[in-house]
C-alpha positions as YAML, in Angstrom:
chain: A
units: angstrom
residues:
- id: 1
  name: UNK
  ca: [0.11, -0.10, -0.12]
- id: 2
  name: UNK
  ca: [1.28, 3.63, -1.12]
- id: 3
  name: UNK
  ca: [-0.07, 6.36, 0.88]
- id: 4
  name: UNK
  ca: [0.19, 9.79, 0.45]
- id: 5
  name: UNK
  ca: [0.88, 11.32, -3.26]
- id: 6
  name: UNK
  ca: [-0.05, 7.32, -4.36]
- id: 7
  name: UNK
  ca: [1.77, 4.44, -6.09]
- id: 8
  name: UNK
  ca: [2.05, 6.11, -10.46]
- id: 9
  name: UNK
  ca: [0.05, 3.76, -12.45]
- id: 10
  name: UNK
  ca: [3.46, 3.09, -14.67]
- id: 11
  name: UNK
  ca: [5.47, 2.35, -11.71]
- id: 12
  name: UNK
  ca: [3.62, -1.60, -11.38]
- id: 13
  name: UNK
  ca: [6.96, -2.47, -9.94]
- id: 14
  name: UNK
  ca: [10.16, -1.13, -7.73]
- id: 15
  name: UNK
  ca: [12.47, -2.34, -5.19]
- id: 16
  name: UNK
  ca: [13.23, -0.39, -2.12]
- id: 17
  name: UNK
  ca: [14.24, -0.53, 1.48]
- id: 18
  name: UNK
  ca: [12.18, -1.22, 4.49]
- id: 19
  name: UNK
  ca: [13.03, 1.32, 7.00]
- id: 20
  name: UNK
  ca: [11.61, 0.29, 10.18]
- id: 21
  name: UNK
  ca: [7.75, -1.96, 11.29]
- id: 22
  name: UNK
  ca: [4.85, 0.06, 12.47]
- id: 23
  name: UNK
  ca: [1.73, -0.26, 13.97]
- id: 24
  name: UNK
  ca: [-0.62, -2.81, 11.92]
- id: 25
  name: UNK
  ca: [2.16, -4.81, 10.73]
- id: 26
  name: UNK
  ca: [3.93, -3.70, 7.81]
- id: 27
  name: UNK
  ca: [7.40, -2.73, 6.87]
- id: 28
  name: UNK
  ca: [7.47, 1.41, 6.25]
- id: 29
  name: UNK
  ca: [9.73, 1.96, 2.67]
- id: 30
  name: UNK
  ca: [9.42, 4.97, 0.82]
- id: 31
  name: UNK
  ca: [9.85, 5.45, -2.94]
- id: 32
  name: UNK
  ca: [10.29, 9.36, -4.30]
- id: 33
  name: UNK
  ca: [9.89, 10.96, -1.52]
- id: 34
  name: UNK
  ca: [6.23, 8.32, -0.43]
- id: 35
  name: UNK
  ca: [5.02, 6.08, 1.75]
- id: 36
  name: UNK
  ca: [4.92, 2.12, 0.67]
- id: 37
  name: UNK
  ca: [3.36, 0.08, 3.37]
- id: 38
  name: UNK
  ca: [4.47, -3.84, 2.57]
- id: 39
  name: UNK
  ca: [3.19, -6.97, 4.97]
- id: 40
  name: UNK
  ca: [5.80, -10.50, 6.06]
- id: 41
  name: UNK
  ca: [8.77, -7.93, 5.78]
- id: 42
  name: UNK
  ca: [11.97, -6.50, 8.45]
- id: 43
  name: UNK
  ca: [13.64, -3.38, 8.13]
- id: 44
  name: UNK
  ca: [17.32, -3.13, 6.50]
- id: 45
  name: UNK
  ca: [14.88, -5.39, 3.71]
- id: 46
  name: UNK
  ca: [15.46, -4.57, -0.09]
- id: 47
  name: UNK
  ca: [12.30, -5.44, -1.27]
- id: 48
  name: UNK
  ca: [10.42, -5.46, -4.64]
- id: 49
  name: UNK
  ca: [6.96, -4.44, -4.56]
- id: 50
  name: UNK
  ca: [4.28, -4.85, -6.55]
- id: 51
  name: UNK
  ca: [0.75, -3.42, -5.66]
- id: 52
  name: UNK
  ca: [-1.85, -6.45, -6.47]
- id: 53
  name: UNK
  ca: [-4.63, -4.92, -8.38]
- id: 54
  name: UNK
  ca: [-6.95, -7.88, -7.52]
- id: 55
  name: UNK
  ca: [-6.30, -6.50, -4.08]
- id: 56
  name: UNK
  ca: [-6.37, -2.88, -3.43]
- id: 57
  name: UNK
  ca: [-4.20, -1.56, -1.10]
- id: 58
  name: UNK
  ca: [-2.01, -3.46, -0.74]
- id: 59
  name: UNK
  ca: [1.12, -4.29, -1.98]
- id: 60
  name: UNK
  ca: [3.02, -7.92, -2.66]
- id: 61
  name: UNK
  ca: [6.96, -7.85, -1.97]
- id: 62
  name: UNK
  ca: [9.74, -10.36, -2.83]
- id: 63
  name: UNK
  ca: [13.02, -10.16, 0.30]
- id: 64
  name: UNK
  ca: [15.52, -9.20, -2.55]
- id: 65
  name: UNK
  ca: [17.78, -9.03, 0.43]
- id: 66
  name: UNK
  ca: [16.39, -10.61, 3.44]
- id: 67
  name: UNK
  ca: [17.83, -9.13, 7.02]
- id: 68
  name: UNK
  ca: [19.79, -11.32, 8.96]
- id: 69
  name: UNK
  ca: [16.96, -12.19, 11.68]
- id: 70
  name: UNK
  ca: [14.45, -13.60, 9.32]
- id: 71
  name: UNK
  ca: [13.42, -16.99, 10.92]
- id: 72
  name: UNK
  ca: [11.08, -20.05, 8.93]
- id: 73
  name: UNK
  ca: [7.79, -19.44, 9.79]
- id: 74
  name: UNK
  ca: [5.70, -21.80, 12.24]
- id: 75
  name: UNK
  ca: [3.31, -21.77, 10.16]
- id: 76
  name: UNK
  ca: [2.87, -23.51, 6.60]
- id: 77
  name: UNK
  ca: [-0.33, -20.63, 5.62]
- id: 78
  name: UNK
  ca: [1.90, -17.88, 7.09]
- id: 79
  name: UNK
  ca: [1.49, -14.72, 4.44]
- id: 80
  name: UNK
  ca: [-1.81, -16.45, 2.85]
- id: 81
  name: UNK
  ca: [-3.32, -16.42, 6.37]
- id: 82
  name: UNK
  ca: [-4.00, -13.09, 7.46]
- id: 83
  name: UNK
  ca: [-4.42, -13.66, 11.15]
- id: 84
  name: UNK
  ca: [-0.46, -13.37, 11.98]
- id: 85
  name: UNK
  ca: [1.89, -10.91, 11.34]
- id: 86
  name: UNK
  ca: [5.47, -11.47, 12.71]
- id: 87
  name: UNK
  ca: [6.28, -15.17, 12.36]
- id: 88
  name: UNK
  ca: [8.98, -14.62, 10.08]
- id: 89
  name: UNK
  ca: [10.13, -12.86, 13.40]
- id: 90
  name: UNK
  ca: [12.11, -14.33, 15.94]
- id: 91
  name: UNK
  ca: [9.25, -13.22, 19.46]
- id: 92
  name: UNK
  ca: [11.81, -11.42, 21.19]
- id: 93
  name: UNK
  ca: [12.31, -9.53, 17.83]
- id: 94
  name: UNK
  ca: [8.93, -8.89, 17.68]
- id: 95
  name: UNK
  ca: [8.27, -8.06, 21.05]
- id: 96
  name: UNK
  ca: [11.36, -5.58, 20.92]
- id: 97
  name: UNK
  ca: [9.48, -4.31, 17.77]
- id: 98
  name: UNK
  ca: [6.10, -3.62, 19.63]
- id: 99
  name: UNK
  ca: [8.12, -1.61, 22.19]
- id: 100
  name: UNK
  ca: [9.53, 0.48, 19.51]
- id: 101
  name: UNK
  ca: [6.12, 0.67, 17.67]
- id: 102
  name: UNK
  ca: [4.14, 1.26, 21.29]
- id: 103
  name: UNK
  ca: [6.05, 4.06, 22.28]
- id: 104
  name: UNK
  ca: [6.81, 5.44, 18.22]
- id: 105
  name: UNK
  ca: [2.65, 5.96, 18.33]
- id: 106
  name: UNK
  ca: [2.35, 7.36, 21.46]
- id: 107
  name: UNK
  ca: [4.81, 10.13, 20.39]
- id: 108
  name: UNK
  ca: [3.11, 10.92, 17.21]
- id: 109
  name: UNK
  ca: [-0.32, 10.53, 17.67]
- id: 110
  name: UNK
  ca: [-0.74, 11.85, 21.17]
- id: 111
  name: UNK
  ca: [2.44, 13.99, 21.76]
- id: 112
  name: UNK
  ca: [2.79, 11.67, 24.61]
- id: 113
  name: UNK
  ca: [7.06, 11.34, 26.79]
- id: 114
  name: UNK
  ca: [6.62, 7.29, 27.37]
- id: 115
  name: UNK
  ca: [8.19, 6.36, 29.92]
- id: 116
  name: UNK
  ca: [12.45, 5.03, 29.88]
- id: 117
  name: UNK
  ca: [11.53, 2.19, 30.72]
- id: 118
  name: UNK
  ca: [8.73, 0.79, 29.18]
- id: 119
  name: UNK
  ca: [7.83, -2.90, 31.27]
- id: 120
  name: UNK
  ca: [7.37, -6.19, 29.35]
- id: 121
  name: UNK
  ca: [5.14, -8.72, 30.25]
- id: 122
  name: UNK
  ca: [5.38, -12.43, 28.19]
- id: 123
  name: UNK
  ca: [4.87, -16.15, 28.08]
- id: 124
  name: UNK
  ca: [4.22, -18.69, 25.21]
- id: 125
  name: UNK
  ca: [4.35, -17.73, 21.60]
- id: 126
  name: UNK
  ca: [2.77, -20.64, 19.92]
- id: 127
  name: UNK
  ca: [-0.18, -21.93, 21.36]
- id: 128
  name: UNK
  ca: [-1.55, -19.73, 23.18]
- id: 129
  name: UNK
  ca: [-5.60, -18.80, 22.18]
- id: 130
  name: UNK
  ca: [-8.30, -20.22, 23.80]
- id: 131
  name: UNK
  ca: [-10.56, -18.99, 20.79]
- id: 132
  name: UNK
  ca: [-10.80, -18.95, 17.95]
- id: 133
  name: UNK
  ca: [-12.79, -17.76, 14.94]
- id: 134
  name: UNK
  ca: [-13.76, -19.62, 11.51]
- id: 135
  name: UNK
  ca: [-15.20, -18.41, 8.75]
- id: 136
  name: UNK
  ca: [-16.58, -21.63, 6.63]
- id: 137
  name: UNK
  ca: [-17.73, -21.59, 2.49]
- id: 138
  name: UNK
  ca: [-19.55, -24.06, 1.93]
- id: 139
  name: UNK
  ca: [-17.46, -27.50, 2.72]
- id: 140
  name: UNK
  ca: [-13.82, -25.07, 4.20]
- id: 141
  name: UNK
  ca: [-13.28, -24.00, 7.47]
- id: 142
  name: UNK
  ca: [-10.18, -21.55, 7.32]
- id: 143
  name: UNK
  ca: [-9.15, -16.94, 8.30]
- id: 144
  name: UNK
  ca: [-9.77, -14.86, 6.02]
- id: 145
  name: UNK
  ca: [-6.64, -13.66, 3.72]
- id: 146
  name: UNK
  ca: [-4.81, -10.55, 4.22]
- id: 147
  name: UNK
  ca: [-6.63, -7.72, 3.27]
- id: 148
  name: UNK
  ca: [-9.57, -9.94, 1.45]
- id: 149
  name: UNK
  ca: [-12.52, -11.80, 1.76]
- id: 150
  name: UNK
  ca: [-11.03, -14.56, 0.29]
- id: 151
  name: UNK
  ca: [-10.72, -17.94, 2.51]
- id: 152
  name: UNK
  ca: [-7.63, -19.57, 3.20]
- id: 153
  name: UNK
  ca: [-8.42, -23.33, 4.26]
- id: 154
  name: UNK
  ca: [-6.51, -24.25, 6.99]
- id: 155
  name: UNK
  ca: [-6.51, -28.02, 8.71]
- id: 156
  name: UNK
  ca: [-4.81, -26.66, 12.71]
- id: 157
  name: UNK
  ca: [-3.15, -23.30, 13.73]
- id: 158
  name: UNK
  ca: [0.16, -23.08, 15.59]
- id: 159
  name: UNK
  ca: [-0.98, -19.74, 18.16]
- id: 160
  name: UNK
  ca: [-3.68, -22.08, 19.17]
- id: 161
  name: UNK
  ca: [-4.45, -24.39, 21.46]
- id: 162
  name: UNK
  ca: [-4.51, -28.49, 21.14]
- id: 163
  name: UNK
  ca: [-7.94, -28.31, 22.04]
- id: 164
  name: UNK
  ca: [-8.70, -25.60, 19.81]
- id: 165
  name: UNK
  ca: [-6.56, -27.31, 16.59]
- id: 166
  name: UNK
  ca: [-9.16, -30.89, 17.95]
- id: 167
  name: UNK
  ca: [-12.03, -28.97, 17.71]
- id: 168
  name: UNK
  ca: [-10.69, -27.33, 14.20]
- id: 169
  name: UNK
  ca: [-10.03, -30.88, 13.60]
- id: 170
  name: UNK
  ca: [-13.01, -31.44, 14.14]
- id: 171
  name: UNK
  ca: [-15.29, -29.78, 12.04]
- id: 172
  name: UNK
  ca: [-13.35, -30.48, 9.25]
- id: 173
  name: UNK
  ca: [-14.03, -33.54, 9.08]
- id: 174
  name: UNK
  ca: [-17.77, -32.77, 9.93]
- id: 175
  name: UNK
  ca: [-17.36, -30.47, 6.88]
- id: 176
  name: UNK
  ca: [-16.79, -33.19, 4.57]
- id: 177
  name: UNK
  ca: [-20.44, -34.93, 5.36]
- id: 178
  name: UNK
  ca: [-23.65, -34.77, 3.20]
- id: 179
  name: UNK
  ca: [-25.04, -33.78, 7.08]
- id: 180
  name: UNK
  ca: [-22.86, -30.71, 6.93]
- id: 181
  name: UNK
  ca: [-25.19, -26.96, 6.77]
- id: 182
  name: UNK
  ca: [-23.56, -25.52, 3.63]
- id: 183
  name: UNK
  ca: [-25.32, -22.34, 4.93]
- id: 184
  name: UNK
  ca: [-23.40, -21.49, 8.01]
- id: 185
  name: UNK
  ca: [-20.86, -19.12, 7.41]
- id: 186
  name: UNK
  ca: [-18.61, -18.64, 11.02]
- id: 187
  name: UNK
  ca: [-17.72, -20.62, 13.61]
- id: 188
  name: UNK
  ca: [-16.68, -19.33, 16.88]
- id: 189
  name: UNK
  ca: [-14.83, -22.02, 19.47]
- id: 190
  name: UNK
  ca: [-13.38, -21.15, 22.67]
- id: 191
  name: UNK
  ca: [-11.90, -23.58, 25.16]
- id: 192
  name: UNK
  ca: [-10.76, -24.27, 28.80]
- id: 193
  name: UNK
  ca: [-8.42, -26.85, 27.33]
- id: 194
  name: UNK
  ca: [-11.26, -29.45, 29.39]
- id: 195
  name: UNK
  ca: [-13.96, -28.58, 28.42]
- id: 196
  name: UNK
  ca: [-14.84, -26.50, 24.64]
- id: 197
  name: UNK
  ca: [-17.40, -24.37, 23.26]
- id: 198
  name: UNK
  ca: [-19.00, -23.73, 20.36]
- id: 199
  name: UNK
  ca: [-21.07, -21.04, 19.16]
- id: 200
  name: UNK
  ca: [-22.36, -20.19, 15.48]
- id: 201
  name: UNK
  ca: [-21.90, -16.68, 15.44]
- id: 202
  name: UNK
  ca: [-23.53, -16.41, 11.05]
- id: 203
  name: UNK
  ca: [-25.77, -18.75, 9.17]
- id: 204
  name: UNK
  ca: [-28.01, -17.89, 6.41]
- id: 205
  name: UNK
  ca: [-30.57, -19.82, 8.38]
- id: 206
  name: UNK
  ca: [-31.00, -21.15, 11.73]
- id: 207
  name: UNK
  ca: [-28.82, -24.24, 12.64]
- id: 208
  name: UNK
  ca: [-31.03, -27.12, 14.66]
- id: 209
  name: UNK
  ca: [-30.27, -28.38, 17.13]
- id: 210
  name: UNK
  ca: [-29.75, -31.99, 15.81]
- id: 211
  name: UNK
  ca: [-26.00, -29.76, 14.55]
- id: 212
  name: UNK
  ca: [-24.44, -28.65, 18.26]
- id: 213
  name: UNK
  ca: [-25.45, -33.33, 19.21]
- id: 214
  name: UNK
  ca: [-23.21, -33.93, 16.40]
- id: 215
  name: UNK
  ca: [-20.55, -31.62, 17.09]
- id: 216
  name: UNK
  ca: [-20.50, -33.06, 20.97]
- id: 217
  name: UNK
  ca: [-20.29, -36.55, 19.09]
- id: 218
  name: UNK
  ca: [-17.11, -35.46, 17.81]
- id: 219
  name: UNK
  ca: [-15.71, -32.96, 20.12]
- id: 220
  name: UNK
  ca: [-15.38, -34.36, 23.54]
- id: 221
  name: UNK
  ca: [-16.44, -31.83, 26.15]
- id: 222
  name: UNK
  ca: [-18.19, -30.20, 25.18]
- id: 223
  name: UNK
  ca: [-20.77, -28.19, 26.63]
- id: 224
  name: UNK
  ca: [-24.25, -26.38, 25.77]
- id: 225
  name: UNK
  ca: [-24.39, -22.81, 26.59]
- id: 226
  name: UNK
  ca: [-22.26, -21.02, 28.77]
- id: 227
  name: UNK
  ca: [-18.02, -22.13, 29.27]
- id: 228
  name: UNK
  ca: [-16.81, -22.64, 33.46]
- id: 229
  name: UNK
  ca: [-13.60, -21.65, 32.51]
- id: 230
  name: UNK
  ca: [-11.79, -23.41, 34.91]
- id: 231
  name: UNK
  ca: [-14.00, -23.41, 37.50]
- id: 232
  name: UNK
  ca: [-13.18, -19.37, 37.88]
- id: 233
  name: UNK
  ca: [-15.30, -17.70, 36.04]
- id: 234
  name: UNK
  ca: [-18.23, -18.37, 34.26]
- id: 235
  name: UNK
  ca: [-18.51, -17.04, 30.00]
- id: 236
  name: UNK
  ca: [-21.53, -17.28, 27.97]
- id: 237
  name: UNK
  ca: [-22.09, -17.59, 24.48]
- id: 238
  name: UNK
  ca: [-21.55, -13.42, 24.27]
- id: 239
  name: UNK
  ca: [-19.53, -12.21, 26.99]
- id: 240
  name: UNK
  ca: [-15.65, -11.18, 26.27]
- id: 241
  name: UNK
  ca: [-12.96, -13.08, 27.75]
- id: 242
  name: UNK
  ca: [-9.31, -12.34, 27.12]
- id: 243
  name: UNK
  ca: [-7.79, -14.45, 24.38]
- id: 244
  name: UNK
  ca: [-4.61, -15.89, 25.69]
- id: 245
  name: UNK
  ca: [-4.31, -18.64, 28.23]
- id: 246
  name: UNK
  ca: [-1.58, -18.54, 29.88]
- id: 247
  name: UNK
  ca: [-1.68, -14.64, 30.29]
- id: 248
  name: UNK
  ca: [-4.88, -14.05, 32.14]
- id: 249
  name: UNK
  ca: [-3.66, -13.30, 35.67]
- id: 250
  name: UNK
  ca: [-0.69, -11.49, 34.71]
- id: 251
  name: UNK
  ca: [-2.45, -9.00, 33.46]
- id: 252
  name: UNK
  ca: [-4.56, -8.48, 36.48]
- id: 253
  name: UNK
  ca: [-1.46, -8.78, 38.29]
- id: 254
  name: UNK
  ca: [-0.03, -5.92, 36.12]
- id: 255
  name: UNK
  ca: [-3.28, -3.99, 36.38]
- id: 256
  name: UNK
  ca: [-3.39, -4.33, 40.20]
- id: 257
  name: UNK
  ca: [0.25, -3.08, 40.41]
- id: 258
  name: UNK
  ca: [0.21, -1.33, 43.81]
- id: 259
  name: UNK
  ca: [-3.47, -0.81, 43.35]
- id: 260
  name: UNK
  ca: [-4.89, -0.12, 47.70]
- id: 261
  name: UNK
  ca: [-7.71, 2.04, 49.10]
- id: 262
  name: UNK
  ca: [-10.99, 1.41, 50.83]
- id: 263
  name: UNK
  ca: [-13.28, 1.63, 47.51]
- id: 264
  name: UNK
  ca: [-12.91, 0.59, 43.61]
- id: 265
  name: UNK
  ca: [-14.69, 1.17, 40.07]
- id: 266
  name: UNK
  ca: [-14.26, -1.39, 37.32]
- id: 267
  name: UNK
  ca: [-14.90, 0.74, 34.02]
- id: 268
  name: UNK
  ca: [-16.21, -2.31, 30.96]
- id: 269
  name: UNK
  ca: [-15.70, -5.35, 33.73]
- id: 270
  name: UNK
  ca: [-16.90, -8.24, 31.57]
- id: 271
  name: UNK
  ca: [-16.99, -11.41, 33.30]
- id: 272
  name: UNK
  ca: [-15.61, -10.55, 36.53]
- id: 273
  name: UNK
  ca: [-11.19, -10.68, 35.27]
- id: 274
  name: UNK
  ca: [-10.46, -7.90, 36.91]
- id: 275
  name: UNK
  ca: [-13.58, -6.27, 39.57]
- id: 276
  name: UNK
  ca: [-12.32, -9.79, 41.53]
- id: 277
  name: UNK
  ca: [-9.28, -9.89, 42.32]
- id: 278
  name: UNK
  ca: [-10.07, -5.76, 43.06]
- id: 279
  name: UNK
  ca: [-12.44, -7.31, 45.38]
- id: 280
  name: UNK
  ca: [-10.46, -9.16, 47.43]
- id: 281
  name: UNK
  ca: [-8.27, -5.94, 48.19]
- id: 282
  name: UNK
  ca: [-10.98, -3.27, 47.86]
- id: 283
  name: UNK
  ca: [-13.58, -3.06, 50.78]
- id: 284
  name: UNK
  ca: [-16.29, -1.62, 48.15]
- id: 285
  name: UNK
  ca: [-15.73, -2.38, 44.02]
- id: 286
  name: UNK
  ca: [-18.11, -1.49, 42.15]
- id: 287
  name: UNK
  ca: [-18.53, -3.40, 38.86]
- id: 288
  name: UNK
  ca: [-19.84, -2.01, 35.48]
- id: 289
  name: UNK
  ca: [-20.73, -3.47, 32.62]
- id: 290
  name: UNK
  ca: [-23.02, -2.45, 29.83]
- id: 291
  name: UNK
  ca: [-24.14, -6.25, 28.50]
- id: 292
  name: UNK
  ca: [-26.50, -8.31, 30.08]
- id: 293
  name: UNK
  ca: [-25.07, -11.75, 29.38]
- id: 294
  name: UNK
  ca: [-21.55, -10.68, 30.90]
- id: 295
  name: UNK
  ca: [-23.70, -8.80, 33.47]
- id: 296
  name: UNK
  ca: [-25.80, -12.05, 34.61]
- id: 297
  name: UNK
  ca: [-21.78, -13.74, 34.00]
- id: 298
  name: UNK
  ca: [-20.44, -12.05, 36.42]
- id: 299
  name: UNK
  ca: [-22.97, -12.16, 39.68]
- id: 300
  name: UNK
  ca: [-22.90, -15.76, 39.68]
- id: 301
  name: UNK
  ca: [-18.63, -15.89, 38.76]
- id: 302
  name: UNK
  ca: [-19.15, -13.16, 42.50]
- id: 303
  name: UNK
  ca: [-22.04, -15.60, 43.91]
- id: 304
  name: UNK
  ca: [-19.21, -18.13, 44.17]
- id: 305
  name: UNK
  ca: [-16.54, -16.72, 45.24]
- id: 306
  name: UNK
  ca: [-18.10, -15.96, 48.07]
- id: 307
  name: UNK
  ca: [-17.14, -11.78, 47.33]
- id: 308
  name: UNK
  ca: [-19.67, -9.53, 49.47]
- id: 309
  name: UNK
  ca: [-17.43, -6.74, 48.50]
- id: 310
  name: UNK
  ca: [-18.03, -6.75, 44.31]
- id: 311
  name: UNK
  ca: [-21.89, -4.96, 42.90]
- id: 312
  name: UNK
  ca: [-21.66, -6.13, 40.04]
- id: 313
  name: UNK
  ca: [-24.63, -2.73, 38.13]
- id: 314
  name: UNK
  ca: [-25.67, -3.19, 34.20]
- id: 315
  name: UNK
  ca: [-25.00, 0.24, 32.80]
- id: 316
  name: UNK
  ca: [-23.26, 1.86, 31.17]
- id: 317
  name: UNK
  ca: [-19.64, 3.32, 31.40]
- id: 318
  name: UNK
  ca: [-20.46, 6.61, 30.69]
- id: 319
  name: UNK
  ca: [-23.47, 6.64, 33.06]
- id: 320
  name: UNK
  ca: [-21.84, 5.00, 35.55]
- id: 321
  name: UNK
  ca: [-19.29, 8.33, 36.30]
- id: 322
  name: UNK
  ca: [-21.95, 10.19, 36.06]
- id: 323
  name: UNK
  ca: [-23.98, 9.35, 38.31]
- id: 324
  name: UNK
  ca: [-20.77, 9.28, 40.96]
- id: 325
  name: UNK
  ca: [-20.61, 12.33, 43.07]
- id: 326
  name: UNK
  ca: [-17.20, 11.59, 44.48]
- id: 327
  name: UNK
  ca: [-14.86, 10.07, 42.88]
- id: 328
  name: UNK
  ca: [-12.61, 6.28, 44.06]
- id: 329
  name: UNK
  ca: [-9.99, 5.34, 45.50]
- id: 330
  name: UNK
  ca: [-9.10, 3.51, 42.31]
- id: 331
  name: UNK
  ca: [-10.51, 3.20, 38.99]
- id: 332
  name: UNK
  ca: [-9.71, 0.59, 36.61]
- id: 333
  name: UNK
  ca: [-10.83, 1.03, 32.91]
- id: 334
  name: UNK
  ca: [-10.98, -1.92, 30.07]
- id: 335
  name: UNK
  ca: [-12.42, -0.70, 26.65]
- id: 336
  name: UNK
  ca: [-12.92, -1.31, 23.89]
- id: 337
  name: UNK
  ca: [-10.45, -0.50, 20.64]
- id: 338
  name: UNK
  ca: [-12.65, 3.13, 20.16]
- id: 339
  name: UNK
  ca: [-10.89, 4.07, 23.82]
- id: 340
  name: UNK
  ca: [-12.49, 6.19, 26.14]
- id: 341
  name: UNK
  ca: [-13.17, 8.42, 25.05]
- id: 342
  name: UNK
  ca: [-13.29, 12.33, 25.17]
- id: 343
  name: UNK
  ca: [-16.68, 12.73, 27.62]
- id: 344
  name: UNK
  ca: [-15.15, 9.33, 29.47]
- id: 345
  name: UNK
  ca: [-11.41, 11.10, 29.92]
- id: 346
  name: UNK
  ca: [-13.17, 14.68, 30.37]
- id: 347
  name: UNK
  ca: [-15.17, 13.03, 32.97]
- id: 348
  name: UNK
  ca: [-12.69, 10.80, 35.13]
- id: 349
  name: UNK
  ca: [-10.40, 14.68, 35.31]
- id: 350
  name: UNK
  ca: [-13.36, 16.36, 37.39]
- id: 351
  name: UNK
  ca: [-13.76, 13.54, 39.69]
- id: 352
  name: UNK
  ca: [-9.86, 13.02, 39.51]
- id: 353
  name: UNK
  ca: [-9.59, 9.65, 41.30]
- id: 354
  name: UNK
  ca: [-5.99, 9.39, 43.08]
- id: 355
  name: UNK
  ca: [-5.30, 6.55, 40.17]
- id: 356
  name: UNK
  ca: [-6.30, 5.19, 37.66]
- id: 357
  name: UNK
  ca: [-5.07, 2.60, 34.82]
- id: 358
  name: UNK
  ca: [-5.98, 1.61, 31.46]
- id: 359
  name: UNK
  ca: [-5.83, -1.86, 30.03]
- id: 360
  name: UNK
  ca: [-5.95, -0.44, 26.27]
- id: 361
  name: UNK
  ca: [-5.88, -3.15, 22.40]
- id: 362
  name: UNK
  ca: [-5.58, 0.03, 20.15]
- id: 363
  name: UNK
  ca: [-2.62, 2.32, 20.81]
- id: 364
  name: UNK
  ca: [-3.67, 4.81, 19.01]
- id: 365
  name: UNK
  ca: [-6.71, 5.62, 20.27]
- id: 366
  name: UNK
  ca: [-4.47, 5.15, 23.95]
- id: 367
  name: UNK
  ca: [-2.47, 8.19, 22.67]
- id: 368
  name: UNK
  ca: [-5.72, 9.86, 22.48]
- id: 369
  name: UNK
  ca: [-6.72, 9.57, 25.83]
- id: 370
  name: UNK
  ca: [-3.34, 9.97, 26.98]
- id: 371
  name: UNK
  ca: [-3.25, 13.23, 25.96]
- id: 372
  name: UNK
  ca: [-6.39, 14.55, 26.78]
- id: 373
  name: UNK
  ca: [-5.46, 12.94, 30.64]
- id: 374
  name: UNK
  ca: [-2.46, 14.33, 30.76]
- id: 375
  name: UNK
  ca: [-3.77, 18.11, 29.68]
- id: 376
  name: UNK
  ca: [-6.05, 17.12, 32.67]
- id: 377
  name: UNK
  ca: [-3.73, 17.00, 35.57]
- id: 378
  name: UNK
  ca: [-2.43, 13.53, 35.46]
- id: 379
  name: UNK
  ca: [0.94, 12.00, 34.64]
- id: 380
  name: UNK
  ca: [1.85, 8.09, 33.83]
- id: 381
  name: UNK
  ca: [3.48, 6.84, 36.66]
- id: 382
  name: UNK
  ca: [4.22, 3.72, 34.77]
- id: 383
  name: UNK
  ca: [3.75, 1.50, 31.39]
- id: 384
  name: UNK
  ca: [3.45, -1.85, 30.45]
- id: 385
  name: UNK
  ca: [2.88, -3.97, 27.02]
- id: 386
  name: UNK
  ca: [1.80, -6.96, 27.81]
- id: 387
  name: UNK
  ca: [2.01, -9.17, 23.83]
- id: 388
  name: UNK
  ca: [-1.21, -11.24, 25.15]
- id: 389
  name: UNK
  ca: [-0.77, -12.24, 20.75]
- id: 390
  name: UNK
  ca: [2.47, -12.90, 19.87]
- id: 391
  name: UNK
  ca: [3.36, -13.37, 15.95]
- id: 392
  name: UNK
  ca: [0.90, -10.32, 15.32]
- id: 393
  name: UNK
  ca: [0.75, -6.97, 15.56]
- id: 394
  name: UNK
  ca: [-1.78, -7.10, 18.26]
- id: 395
  name: UNK
  ca: [-0.92, -5.67, 21.18]
- id: 396
  name: UNK
  ca: [-1.83, -4.50, 25.05]
- id: 397
  name: UNK
  ca: [-0.80, -2.01, 27.14]
- id: 398
  name: UNK
  ca: [-1.40, -1.60, 31.02]
- id: 399
  name: UNK
  ca: [-0.76, 2.35, 32.24]
- id: 400
  name: UNK
  ca: [-0.91, 3.87, 35.44]
- id: 401
  name: UNK
  ca: [-1.95, 7.01, 36.00]
- id: 402
  name: UNK
  ca: [-2.06, 9.39, 38.91]
- id: 403
  name: UNK
  ca: [-2.36, 12.38, 40.42]
- id: 404
  name: UNK
  ca: [0.17, 15.32, 38.96]
...
């Protein structure tokens, strides 16, 4: 993809040297003062690039001079499947690249200077996913190709857990059976390695119950409805839960490091991943979640864990902040990719809780939110990159803020 002035149609093939990796998974190079983004490359590599007419905005790159860091990918369909972006780099290299990208995005978009040391939390780089969303086209099951609606068929996924891969194999076998419903479009698989949940997310027609009975015969440990993840968290089909099976507890401990006081507020609480741990530290915890199913899961999880300090409230985060008359001692916010937004930041800076922690999944929206929070009287006390998505460009950032 060439941005800026765009690619001159006459220039169909060109050679450039990659300068750096950028958020989104691509490498950045320059052609006559214009910016070129190419996938699956590394800084320092000389590449021959060509715009792909069948995929507008896509550049296909042939590596002419490989970087010494380049390694063989761990997946047979890497480069054709759009799920991973960095398998051609050693894992330590990926982590350092993400740390550099995070700092660059914060400076460029938010004019926010990150701490001198951005902490890093990592886990096993393969077999970590507890959830997979599979696209289906007739009898073919797989992931989307990069920047495309075309399907890349898969037999296994090395970033997914053993149970997820067992389910993928079973679904592939079933798809060749005449009983397979050809109108299914998207299937989600979620597992804690003991039990497995199957959700049909997109379908042109309703799926009969006998399909799920058949799935139960093929996939051991299949559960109907909610999955009791690790015996600690009930997670219903529409409830969110962190995808990395190795790092959920470390994400919580990182986010709550040093948190103390009497009262706490968990915004975008989901099924209670953070708020249940908070209820063991604070006398009163208000967990705010807009989704009805997630709130029901949260209440069930809190009651089973005997956490009377935890109160779950079904309300939007914005409405919850509007109702507050005084600031709690600690606020944790784990917003969606869109971030907190202007209204939330304004209310937080008006309340001024003495300690605020943000768990962000998008550095661009984090940069915007941090710029406003810093302007409103906060300072960044610490920042930690938690690599929940190895082999991909995605990154999770935990930021601890305090009143300046």
